[in-house]
PDB file of C-alpha atoms and ligand atoms in Angstrom:
ATOM      1  CA  MET A  87     -76.749  62.814 -46.964  1.00  0.00           C
ATOM      2  CA  LYS A  88     -75.479  59.612 -46.237  1.00  0.00           C
ATOM      3  CA  LYS A  89     -74.721  60.551 -42.641  1.00  0.00           C
ATOM      4  CA  GLU A  90     -78.346  61.967 -42.119  1.00  0.00           C
ATOM      5  CA  VAL A  91     -79.843  58.647 -43.394  1.00  0.00           C
ATOM      6  CA  LYS A  92     -77.473  56.598 -41.045  1.00  0.00           C
ATOM      7  CA  LYS A  93     -78.282  59.060 -38.018  1.00  0.00           C
ATOM      8  CA  ILE A  94     -82.024  58.514 -38.719  1.00  0.00           C
ATOM      9  CA  LEU A  95     -81.583  54.759 -38.953  1.00  0.00           C
ATOM     10  CA  ASP A  96     -79.515  54.619 -35.668  1.00  0.00           C
ATOM     11  CA  ASP A  97     -82.217  56.548 -33.863  1.00  0.00           C
ATOM     12  CA  ALA A  98     -84.927  54.400 -35.135  1.00  0.00           C
ATOM     13  CA  LYS A  99     -82.936  51.197 -34.031  1.00  0.00           C
ATOM     14  CA  ARG A 100     -82.361  52.973 -30.629  1.00  0.00           C
ATOM     15  CA  TYR A 101     -86.034  53.785 -30.260  1.00  0.00           C
ATOM     16  CA  LEU A 102     -87.138  50.224 -31.202  1.00  0.00           C
ATOM     17  CA  ILE A 103     -84.562  48.625 -28.722  1.00  0.00           C
ATOM     18  CA  GLN A 104     -85.799  50.866 -25.810  1.00  0.00           C
ATOM     19  CA  GLN A 105     -89.477  50.107 -26.663  1.00  0.00           C
ATOM     20  CA  GLU A 106     -88.732  46.418 -26.647  1.00  0.00           C
ATOM     21  CA  SER A 107     -87.085  46.738 -23.145  1.00  0.00           C
ATOM     22  CA  LEU A 108     -90.083  48.489 -21.944  1.00  0.00           C
ATOM     23  CA  PHE A 109     -92.940  46.485 -23.649  1.00  0.00           C
ATOM     24  CA  GLY A 110     -91.366  43.200 -24.739  1.00  0.00           C
ATOM     25  CA  ASP A 111     -92.286  41.992 -28.174  1.00  0.00           C
ATOM     26  CA  GLU A 112     -95.306  44.429 -28.565  1.00  0.00           C
ATOM     27  CA  ILE A 113     -93.973  47.423 -30.461  1.00  0.00           C
ATOM     28  CA  ILE A 114     -95.969  50.798 -29.655  1.00  0.00           C
ATOM     29  CA  LEU A 115     -95.923  53.251 -32.334  1.00  0.00           C
ATOM     30  CA  PRO A 116     -96.602  56.806 -31.452  1.00  0.00           C
ATOM     31  CA  LYS A 117     -99.961  58.197 -32.615  1.00  0.00           C
ATOM     32  CA  GLN A 118     -99.817  61.409 -34.754  1.00  0.00           C
ATOM     33  CA  SER A 119    -102.278  63.921 -33.423  1.00  0.00           C
ATOM     34  CA  SER A 120    -103.519  67.118 -34.738  1.00  0.00           C
ATOM     35  CA  SER A 121    -102.240  68.865 -31.745  1.00  0.00           C
ATOM     36  CA  GLU A 122     -98.908  67.512 -32.097  1.00  0.00           C
ATOM     37  CA  GLN A 123     -97.665  70.642 -34.099  1.00  0.00           C
ATOM     38  CA  GLU A 124     -98.699  72.917 -31.218  1.00  0.00           C
ATOM     39  CA  GLN A 125     -96.695  71.041 -28.623  1.00  0.00           C
ATOM     40  CA  SER A 126     -93.455  72.565 -27.332  1.00  0.00           C
ATOM     41  CA  PRO A 127     -90.136  70.669 -27.914  1.00  0.00           C
ATOM     42  CA  VAL A 128     -90.234  69.793 -24.306  1.00  0.00           C
ATOM     43  CA  GLU A 129     -93.882  68.282 -24.507  1.00  0.00           C
ATOM     44  CA  LYS A 130     -92.699  66.243 -27.575  1.00  0.00           C
ATOM     45  CA  ASP A 131     -89.795  64.875 -25.486  1.00  0.00           C
ATOM     46  CA  VAL A 132     -91.748  63.911 -22.734  1.00  0.00           C
ATOM     47  CA  SER A 133     -94.325  62.133 -24.783  1.00  0.00           C
ATOM     48  CA  GLY A 134     -91.921  60.555 -27.180  1.00  0.00           C
ATOM     49  CA  GLU A 135     -94.067  61.381 -30.095  1.00  0.00           C
ATOM     50  CA  GLN A 136     -91.089  62.202 -32.299  1.00  0.00           C
ATOM     51  CA  PHE A 137     -90.752  59.127 -34.237  1.00  0.00           C
ATOM     52  CA  GLY A 138     -87.056  57.604 -34.400  1.00  0.00           C
ATOM     53  CA  VAL A 139     -86.051  59.732 -31.285  1.00  0.00           C
ATOM     54  CA  ALA A 140     -86.832  57.930 -27.980  1.00  0.00           C
ATOM     55  CA  PRO A 141     -88.047  60.299 -25.181  1.00  0.00           C
ATOM     56  CA  SER A 142     -85.115  61.030 -22.806  1.00  0.00           C
ATOM     57  CA  TRP A 143     -87.066  59.667 -19.811  1.00  0.00           C
ATOM     58  CA  VAL A 144     -86.733  55.997 -20.993  1.00  0.00           C
ATOM     59  CA  GLU A 145     -82.916  56.263 -20.261  1.00  0.00           C
ATOM     60  CA  SER A 146     -83.644  57.557 -16.587  1.00  0.00           C
ATOM     61  CA  LYS A 147     -81.614  55.605 -14.075  1.00  0.00           C
ATOM     62  CA  THR A 148     -83.264  56.794 -10.899  1.00  0.00           C
ATOM     63  CA  LEU A 149     -86.707  57.605  -9.797  1.00  0.00           C
ATOM     64  CA  ASP A 150     -85.818  61.190  -9.267  1.00  0.00           C
ATOM     65  CA  GLU A 151     -84.572  61.560 -12.804  1.00  0.00           C
ATOM     66  CA  LEU A 152     -87.619  59.912 -14.164  1.00  0.00           C
ATOM     67  CA  GLU A 153     -89.971  62.200 -12.169  1.00  0.00           C
ATOM     68  CA  ALA A 154     -88.065  65.346 -13.251  1.00  0.00           C
ATOM     69  CA  LYS A 155     -88.280  64.361 -17.000  1.00  0.00           C
ATOM     70  CA  ILE A 156     -92.082  63.425 -16.936  1.00  0.00           C
ATOM     71  CA  LYS A 157     -93.707  65.723 -14.307  1.00  0.00           C
ATOM     72  CA  ASN A 158     -94.743  68.158 -17.002  1.00  0.00           C
ATOM     73  CA  CYS A 159     -96.403  65.327 -18.986  1.00  0.00           C
ATOM     74  CA  VAL A 160     -99.618  66.308 -21.010  1.00  0.00           C
ATOM     75  CA  LYS A 161     -99.528  63.025 -23.242  1.00  0.00           C
ATOM     76  CA  CYS A 162    -103.331  62.618 -22.352  1.00  0.00           C
ATOM     77  CA  PRO A 163    -105.994  65.074 -21.467  1.00  0.00           C
ATOM     78  CA  LEU A 164    -105.581  64.494 -17.688  1.00  0.00           C
ATOM     79  CA  GLY A 165    -102.360  66.609 -17.922  1.00  0.00           C
ATOM     80  CA  LYS A 166    -104.544  69.537 -18.573  1.00  0.00           C
ATOM     81  CA  THR A 167    -107.042  69.161 -15.809  1.00  0.00           C
ATOM     82  CA  ARG A 168    -104.648  67.909 -12.842  1.00  0.00           C
ATOM     83  CA  THR A 169    -103.635  70.262  -9.993  1.00  0.00           C
ATOM     84  CA  ASN A 170    -100.608  68.248  -9.265  1.00  0.00           C
ATOM     85  CA  PHE A 171     -98.802  65.518 -10.860  1.00  0.00           C
ATOM     86  CA  VAL A 172     -98.712  62.562  -8.525  1.00  0.00           C
ATOM     87  CA  PHE A 173     -95.511  60.295  -9.084  1.00  0.00           C
ATOM     88  CA  GLY A 174     -95.029  58.085  -6.106  1.00  0.00           C
ATOM     89  CA  VAL A 175     -93.682  58.178  -2.661  1.00  0.00           C
ATOM     90  CA  GLY A 176     -91.456  56.017  -0.334  1.00  0.00           C
ATOM     91  CA  ASN A 177     -88.455  54.050  -0.412  1.00  0.00           C
ATOM     92  CA  HIS A 178     -86.711  54.018  -3.693  1.00  0.00           C
ATOM     93  CA  LYS A 179     -85.197  50.570  -3.198  1.00  0.00           C
ATOM     94  CA  SER A 180     -88.051  48.905  -1.589  1.00  0.00           C
ATOM     95  CA  GLU A 181     -88.710  45.353  -2.143  1.00  0.00           C
ATOM     96  CA  VAL A 182     -92.572  45.753  -2.256  1.00  0.00           C
ATOM     97  CA  VAL A 183     -94.401  48.328  -4.437  1.00  0.00           C
ATOM     98  CA  PHE A 184     -98.098  49.012  -3.900  1.00  0.00           C
ATOM     99  CA  ILE A 185     -99.780  50.352  -6.902  1.00  0.00           C
ATOM    100  CA  GLY A 186    -103.368  51.968  -6.980  1.00  0.00           C
ATOM    101  CA  GLU A 187    -105.209  53.171  -9.926  1.00  0.00           C
ATOM    102  CA  ALA A 188    -105.063  57.117  -9.864  1.00  0.00           C
ATOM    103  CA  PRO A 189    -104.972  59.972  -7.584  1.00  0.00           C
ATOM    104  CA  GLY A 190    -108.079  61.041  -5.852  1.00  0.00           C
ATOM    105  CA  ALA A 191    -108.971  64.560  -4.888  1.00  0.00           C
ATOM    106  CA  GLU A 192    -106.776  64.884  -1.981  1.00  0.00           C
ATOM    107  CA  GLU A 193    -103.880  63.224  -3.822  1.00  0.00           C
ATOM    108  CA  ASP A 194    -104.309  65.620  -6.735  1.00  0.00           C
ATOM    109  CA  LEU A 195    -104.250  68.641  -4.196  1.00  0.00           C
ATOM    110  CA  GLN A 196    -100.985  67.378  -2.253  1.00  0.00           C
ATOM    111  CA  GLY A 197     -99.258  65.806  -5.030  1.00  0.00           C
ATOM    112  CA  GLU A 198     -98.580  62.570  -2.986  1.00  0.00           C
ATOM    113  CA  PRO A 199    -100.615  59.150  -3.532  1.00  0.00           C
ATOM    114  CA  PHE A 200    -102.853  57.717  -0.879  1.00  0.00           C
ATOM    115  CA  VAL A 201    -103.135  60.690   1.417  1.00  0.00           C
ATOM    116  CA  GLY A 202    -106.957  60.798   1.535  1.00  0.00           C
ATOM    117  CA  ARG A 203    -109.210  58.523   3.623  1.00  0.00           C
ATOM    118  CA  ALA A 204    -108.284  55.593   1.498  1.00  0.00           C
ATOM    119  CA  GLY A 205    -104.547  56.458   2.242  1.00  0.00           C
ATOM    120  CA  GLN A 206    -105.276  56.724   5.933  1.00  0.00           C
ATOM    121  CA  LEU A 207    -106.871  52.999   5.974  1.00  0.00           C
ATOM    122  CA  LEU A 208    -103.856  51.669   4.006  1.00  0.00           C
ATOM    123  CA  ASN A 209    -101.555  53.130   6.496  1.00  0.00           C
ATOM    124  CA  GLN A 210    -103.444  51.457   9.333  1.00  0.00           C
ATOM    125  CA  LEU A 211    -103.637  48.161   7.610  1.00  0.00           C
ATOM    126  CA  LEU A 212     -99.955  48.050   6.634  1.00  0.00           C
ATOM    127  CA  ALA A 213     -99.043  49.170  10.156  1.00  0.00           C
ATOM    128  CA  SER A 214    -101.158  46.132  11.463  1.00  0.00           C
ATOM    129  CA  VAL A 215     -99.398  43.526   9.312  1.00  0.00           C
ATOM    130  CA  GLY A 216     -95.797  45.106  10.129  1.00  0.00           C
ATOM    131  CA  PHE A 217     -95.253  47.171   7.019  1.00  0.00           C
ATOM    132  CA  ARG A 218     -93.895  50.880   7.767  1.00  0.00           C
ATOM    133  CA  ARG A 219     -95.017  53.253   5.119  1.00  0.00           C
ATOM    134  CA  ASP A 220     -91.560  54.588   4.794  1.00  0.00           C
ATOM    135  CA  GLU A 221     -90.009  51.142   3.953  1.00  0.00           C
ATOM    136  CA  VAL A 222     -92.529  50.562   0.913  1.00  0.00           C
ATOM    137  CA  TYR A 223     -92.986  52.321  -2.236  1.00  0.00           C
ATOM    138  CA  ILE A 224     -96.564  53.526  -3.145  1.00  0.00           C
ATOM    139  CA  CYS A 225     -97.675  54.839  -6.649  1.00  0.00           C
ATOM    140  CA  ASN A 226    -100.516  54.630  -9.124  1.00  0.00           C
ATOM    141  CA  VAL A 227    -101.036  53.563 -12.737  1.00  0.00           C
ATOM    142  CA  LEU A 228    -102.175  57.142 -13.738  1.00  0.00           C
ATOM    143  CA  LYS A 229    -100.129  59.925 -12.290  1.00  0.00           C
ATOM    144  CA  CYS A 230    -102.891  62.693 -12.801  1.00  0.00           C
ATOM    145  CA  ARG A 231    -106.326  62.521 -11.390  1.00  0.00           C
ATOM    146  CA  PRO A 232    -109.402  61.598 -13.493  1.00  0.00           C
ATOM    147  CA  PRO A 233    -112.055  64.109 -12.966  1.00  0.00           C
ATOM    148  CA  GLY A 234    -114.759  63.106 -10.542  1.00  0.00           C
ATOM    149  CA  ASN A 235    -112.599  60.132  -9.737  1.00  0.00           C
ATOM    150  CA  ARG A 236    -114.173  58.223 -12.652  1.00  0.00           C
ATOM    151  CA  ASP A 237    -112.213  54.853 -13.675  1.00  0.00           C
ATOM    152  CA  PRO A 238    -109.277  55.584 -15.934  1.00  0.00           C
ATOM    153  CA  LEU A 239    -109.744  55.191 -19.695  1.00  0.00           C
ATOM    154  CA  PRO A 240    -107.913  52.767 -21.648  1.00  0.00           C
ATOM    155  CA  SER A 241    -106.510  55.402 -23.604  1.00  0.00           C
ATOM    156  CA  GLU A 242    -105.126  57.102 -20.393  1.00  0.00           C
ATOM    157  CA  ILE A 243    -103.601  53.790 -19.095  1.00  0.00           C
ATOM    158  CA  GLU A 244    -102.020  53.309 -22.337  1.00  0.00           C
ATOM    159  CA  ALA A 245    -100.572  56.664 -22.265  1.00  0.00           C
ATOM    160  CA  CYS A 246     -99.350  56.590 -18.723  1.00  0.00           C
ATOM    161  CA  SER A 247     -98.432  52.836 -17.977  1.00  0.00           C
ATOM    162  CA  PRO A 248     -94.963  53.228 -19.679  1.00  0.00           C
ATOM    163  CA  TYR A 249     -94.141  55.476 -16.774  1.00  0.00           C
ATOM    164  CA  LEU A 250     -95.264  52.684 -14.164  1.00  0.00           C
ATOM    165  CA  VAL A 251     -93.248  50.117 -16.011  1.00  0.00           C
ATOM    166  CA  LYS A 252     -90.075  52.205 -15.831  1.00  0.00           C
ATOM    167  CA  GLN A 253     -90.722  52.901 -12.197  1.00  0.00           C
ATOM    168  CA  LEU A 254     -90.818  49.186 -11.543  1.00  0.00           C
ATOM    169  CA  GLU A 255     -87.783  48.624 -13.810  1.00  0.00           C
ATOM    170  CA  ILE A 256     -85.762  51.288 -11.620  1.00  0.00           C
ATOM    171  CA  ILE A 257     -86.999  50.015  -8.263  1.00  0.00           C
ATOM    172  CA  LYS A 258     -86.916  46.257  -9.206  1.00  0.00           C
ATOM    173  CA  PRO A 259     -89.099  45.198  -6.103  1.00  0.00           C
ATOM    174  CA  LYS A 260     -89.454  41.491  -5.141  1.00  0.00           C
ATOM    175  CA  LEU A 261     -93.257  41.940  -4.839  1.00  0.00           C
ATOM    176  CA  ILE A 262     -95.953  44.077  -6.477  1.00  0.00           C
ATOM    177  CA  VAL A 263     -99.288  44.582  -4.686  1.00  0.00           C
ATOM    178  CA  SER A 264    -101.987  45.651  -7.083  1.00  0.00           C
ATOM    179  CA  LEU A 265    -104.561  47.747  -4.933  1.00  0.00           C
ATOM    180  CA  GLY A 266    -107.710  47.231  -7.151  1.00  0.00           C
ATOM    181  CA  ARG A 267    -107.853  45.590 -10.580  1.00  0.00           C
ATOM    182  CA  PHE A 268    -106.356  48.265 -12.861  1.00  0.00           C
ATOM    183  CA  PRO A 269    -102.538  47.715 -11.958  1.00  0.00           C
ATOM    184  CA  VAL A 270    -102.713  43.992 -12.298  1.00  0.00           C
ATOM    185  CA  GLN A 271    -104.693  43.946 -15.386  1.00  0.00           C
ATOM    186  CA  THR A 272    -102.387  46.684 -17.023  1.00  0.00           C
ATOM    187  CA  LEU A 273     -99.101  44.742 -16.063  1.00  0.00           C
ATOM    188  CA  LEU A 274    -100.403  41.239 -17.052  1.00  0.00           C
ATOM    189  CA  LYS A 275    -102.344  42.730 -20.021  1.00  0.00           C
ATOM    190  CA  THR A 276    -105.645  40.712 -19.048  1.00  0.00           C
ATOM    191  CA  SER A 277    -109.013  41.860 -18.435  1.00  0.00           C
ATOM    192  CA  ALA A 278    -109.866  39.007 -15.835  1.00  0.00           C
ATOM    193  CA  SER A 279    -111.845  40.295 -12.747  1.00  0.00           C
ATOM    194  CA  LEU A 280    -110.208  41.143  -9.723  1.00  0.00           C
ATOM    195  CA  GLY A 281    -112.232  38.241  -8.068  1.00  0.00           C
ATOM    196  CA  SER A 282    -110.470  35.777 -10.279  1.00  0.00           C
ATOM    197  CA  LEU A 283    -107.027  37.235  -9.786  1.00  0.00           C
ATOM    198  CA  ARG A 284    -107.038  37.679  -6.000  1.00  0.00           C
ATOM    199  CA  GLY A 285    -105.570  34.962  -4.232  1.00  0.00           C
ATOM    200  CA  GLN A 286    -102.890  33.991  -6.863  1.00  0.00           C
ATOM    201  CA  VAL A 287     -99.243  34.938  -7.176  1.00  0.00           C
ATOM    202  CA  PHE A 288     -98.459  35.929 -10.727  1.00  0.00           C
ATOM    203  CA  GLU A 289     -94.811  36.744 -12.103  1.00  0.00           C
ATOM    204  CA  TRP A 290     -94.014  39.753 -14.179  1.00  0.00           C
ATOM    205  CA  ARG A 291     -90.421  40.290 -15.374  1.00  0.00           C
ATOM    206  CA  GLY A 292     -88.994  38.458 -12.467  1.00  0.00           C
ATOM    207  CA  MET A 293     -91.286  40.283  -9.912  1.00  0.00           C
ATOM    208  CA  LYS A 294     -94.123  38.591  -8.104  1.00  0.00           C
ATOM    209  CA  ILE A 295     -97.677  40.167  -8.311  1.00  0.00           C
ATOM    210  CA  ILE A 296    -100.742  39.660  -5.947  1.00  0.00           C
ATOM    211  CA  ALA A 297    -103.930  41.578  -6.428  1.00  0.00           C
ATOM    212  CA  THR A 298    -106.325  42.641  -3.700  1.00  0.00           C
ATOM    213  CA  TYR A 299    -108.964  45.272  -3.021  1.00  0.00           C
ATOM    214  CA  HIS A 300    -108.438  49.051  -3.219  1.00  0.00           C
ATOM    215  CA  PRO A 301    -108.750  50.742   0.118  1.00  0.00           C
ATOM    216  CA  ALA A 302    -111.263  53.045  -1.345  1.00  0.00           C
ATOM    217  CA  ALA A 303    -113.493  50.273  -2.238  1.00  0.00           C
ATOM    218  CA  VAL A 304    -113.096  48.857   1.305  1.00  0.00           C
ATOM    219  CA  LEU A 305    -114.301  52.250   2.608  1.00  0.00           C
ATOM    220  CA  ARG A 306    -117.521  51.565   0.671  1.00  0.00           C
ATOM    221  CA  ASN A 307    -117.787  47.981   1.303  1.00  0.00           C
ATOM    222  CA  GLN A 308    -116.447  47.151   4.895  1.00  0.00           C
ATOM    223  CA  GLN A 309    -116.951  43.401   4.419  1.00  0.00           C
ATOM    224  CA  TRP A 310    -113.783  43.523   2.133  1.00  0.00           C
ATOM    225  CA  LYS A 311    -111.612  44.724   4.945  1.00  0.00           C
ATOM    226  CA  ARG A 312    -111.020  41.458   6.309  1.00  0.00           C
ATOM    227  CA  LEU A 313    -109.949  40.096   2.895  1.00  0.00           C
ATOM    228  CA  LEU A 314    -107.679  43.166   2.371  1.00  0.00           C
ATOM    229  CA  LEU A 315    -106.032  42.550   5.541  1.00  0.00           C
ATOM    230  CA  GLU A 316    -105.575  38.798   4.798  1.00  0.00           C
ATOM    231  CA  ASP A 317    -103.867  39.743   1.416  1.00  0.00           C
ATOM    232  CA  LEU A 318    -101.648  42.286   3.217  1.00  0.00           C
ATOM    233  CA  ARG A 319    -100.519  39.614   5.602  1.00  0.00           C
ATOM    234  CA  ARG A 320     -99.736  37.339   2.562  1.00  0.00           C
ATOM    235  CA  ALA A 321     -97.822  40.105   0.924  1.00  0.00           C
ATOM    236  CA  LYS A 322     -95.977  40.442   4.205  1.00  0.00           C
ATOM    237  CA  GLU A 323     -94.975  36.625   4.141  1.00  0.00           C
ATOM    238  CA  ILE A 324     -93.779  36.911   0.494  1.00  0.00           C
ATOM    239  CA  PHE A 325     -91.832  40.137   1.397  1.00  0.00           C
ATOM    240  CA  LEU A 326     -90.070  38.217   4.151  1.00  0.00           C
ATOM    241  CA  GLN A 327     -89.233  34.991   2.158  1.00  0.00           C
ATOM    242  CA  LYS A 328     -85.665  34.718   1.069  1.00  0.00           C
TER     243      LYS A 328
HETATM  244  S1  SF4 B 450    -102.137  60.651 -16.546  1.00  0.00           S
HETATM  245 FE1  SF4 B 450    -100.016  60.001 -17.282  1.00  0.00          FE
HETATM  246  S2  SF4 B 450     -99.984  60.178 -19.491  1.00  0.00           S
HETATM  247 FE2  SF4 B 450    -101.732  61.528 -18.881  1.00  0.00          FE
HETATM  248  S3  SF4 B 450    -100.891  63.534 -18.693  1.00  0.00           S
HETATM  249 FE3  SF4 B 450    -100.827  62.566 -16.549  1.00  0.00          FE
HETATM  250  S4  SF4 B 450     -98.611  61.681 -16.521  1.00  0.00           S
HETATM  251 FE4  SF4 B 450     -99.162  62.198 -18.797  1.00  0.00          FE
END
């Protein structure tokens, strides 16, 4: 009996230490849901909803390992409606990571971020400031597509953002470029507008963050293209700084 109690306490301690490494001082406790009893052991492991036992993805050392462990995630309802899980693409040791908000229709079909019209625009602008797509890393806050390309819900961001945090912990880039407001708001835990965040350089766990327009927003409003290009030039300057 004593052994069992000790094991439970050890597991709980390990869980809290891992949560602290992911979220700092904020302790995030799992929600108990009525559907929990219907989850398979694999789903439980992915979602980390077994209190006292940290999900195994938390200990991932590489992006491939992390992806393999979370690709069947159904922690939020988007897991049931997606066509493909969209993890991220690019150089796993990149010093710059571009983050969008969520996969769109084309990304959902192909399982890769930024492959639609917005992705083509991003490629073109990255090339024009001297970034090759294969030397950067690109991902989203959400790994599954919100239906109809609606904005991510706070509950979806809460469920999915620990995966983004883990990706960034593994890559350890020098610079993070937030494409749109959701990535920067999520990482800095702020509700400030993109307009007020743009033009500043923030620090997050030793990494720099800048925020700019999402290429999809630029497709809808061409006057922002010049500003996005300006911000990407700034990103290149920071990337080249020693
Ligand atoms: S959006 Fe994230 S949390 Fe929701 S099911 Fe997909 S991977 Fe899981």
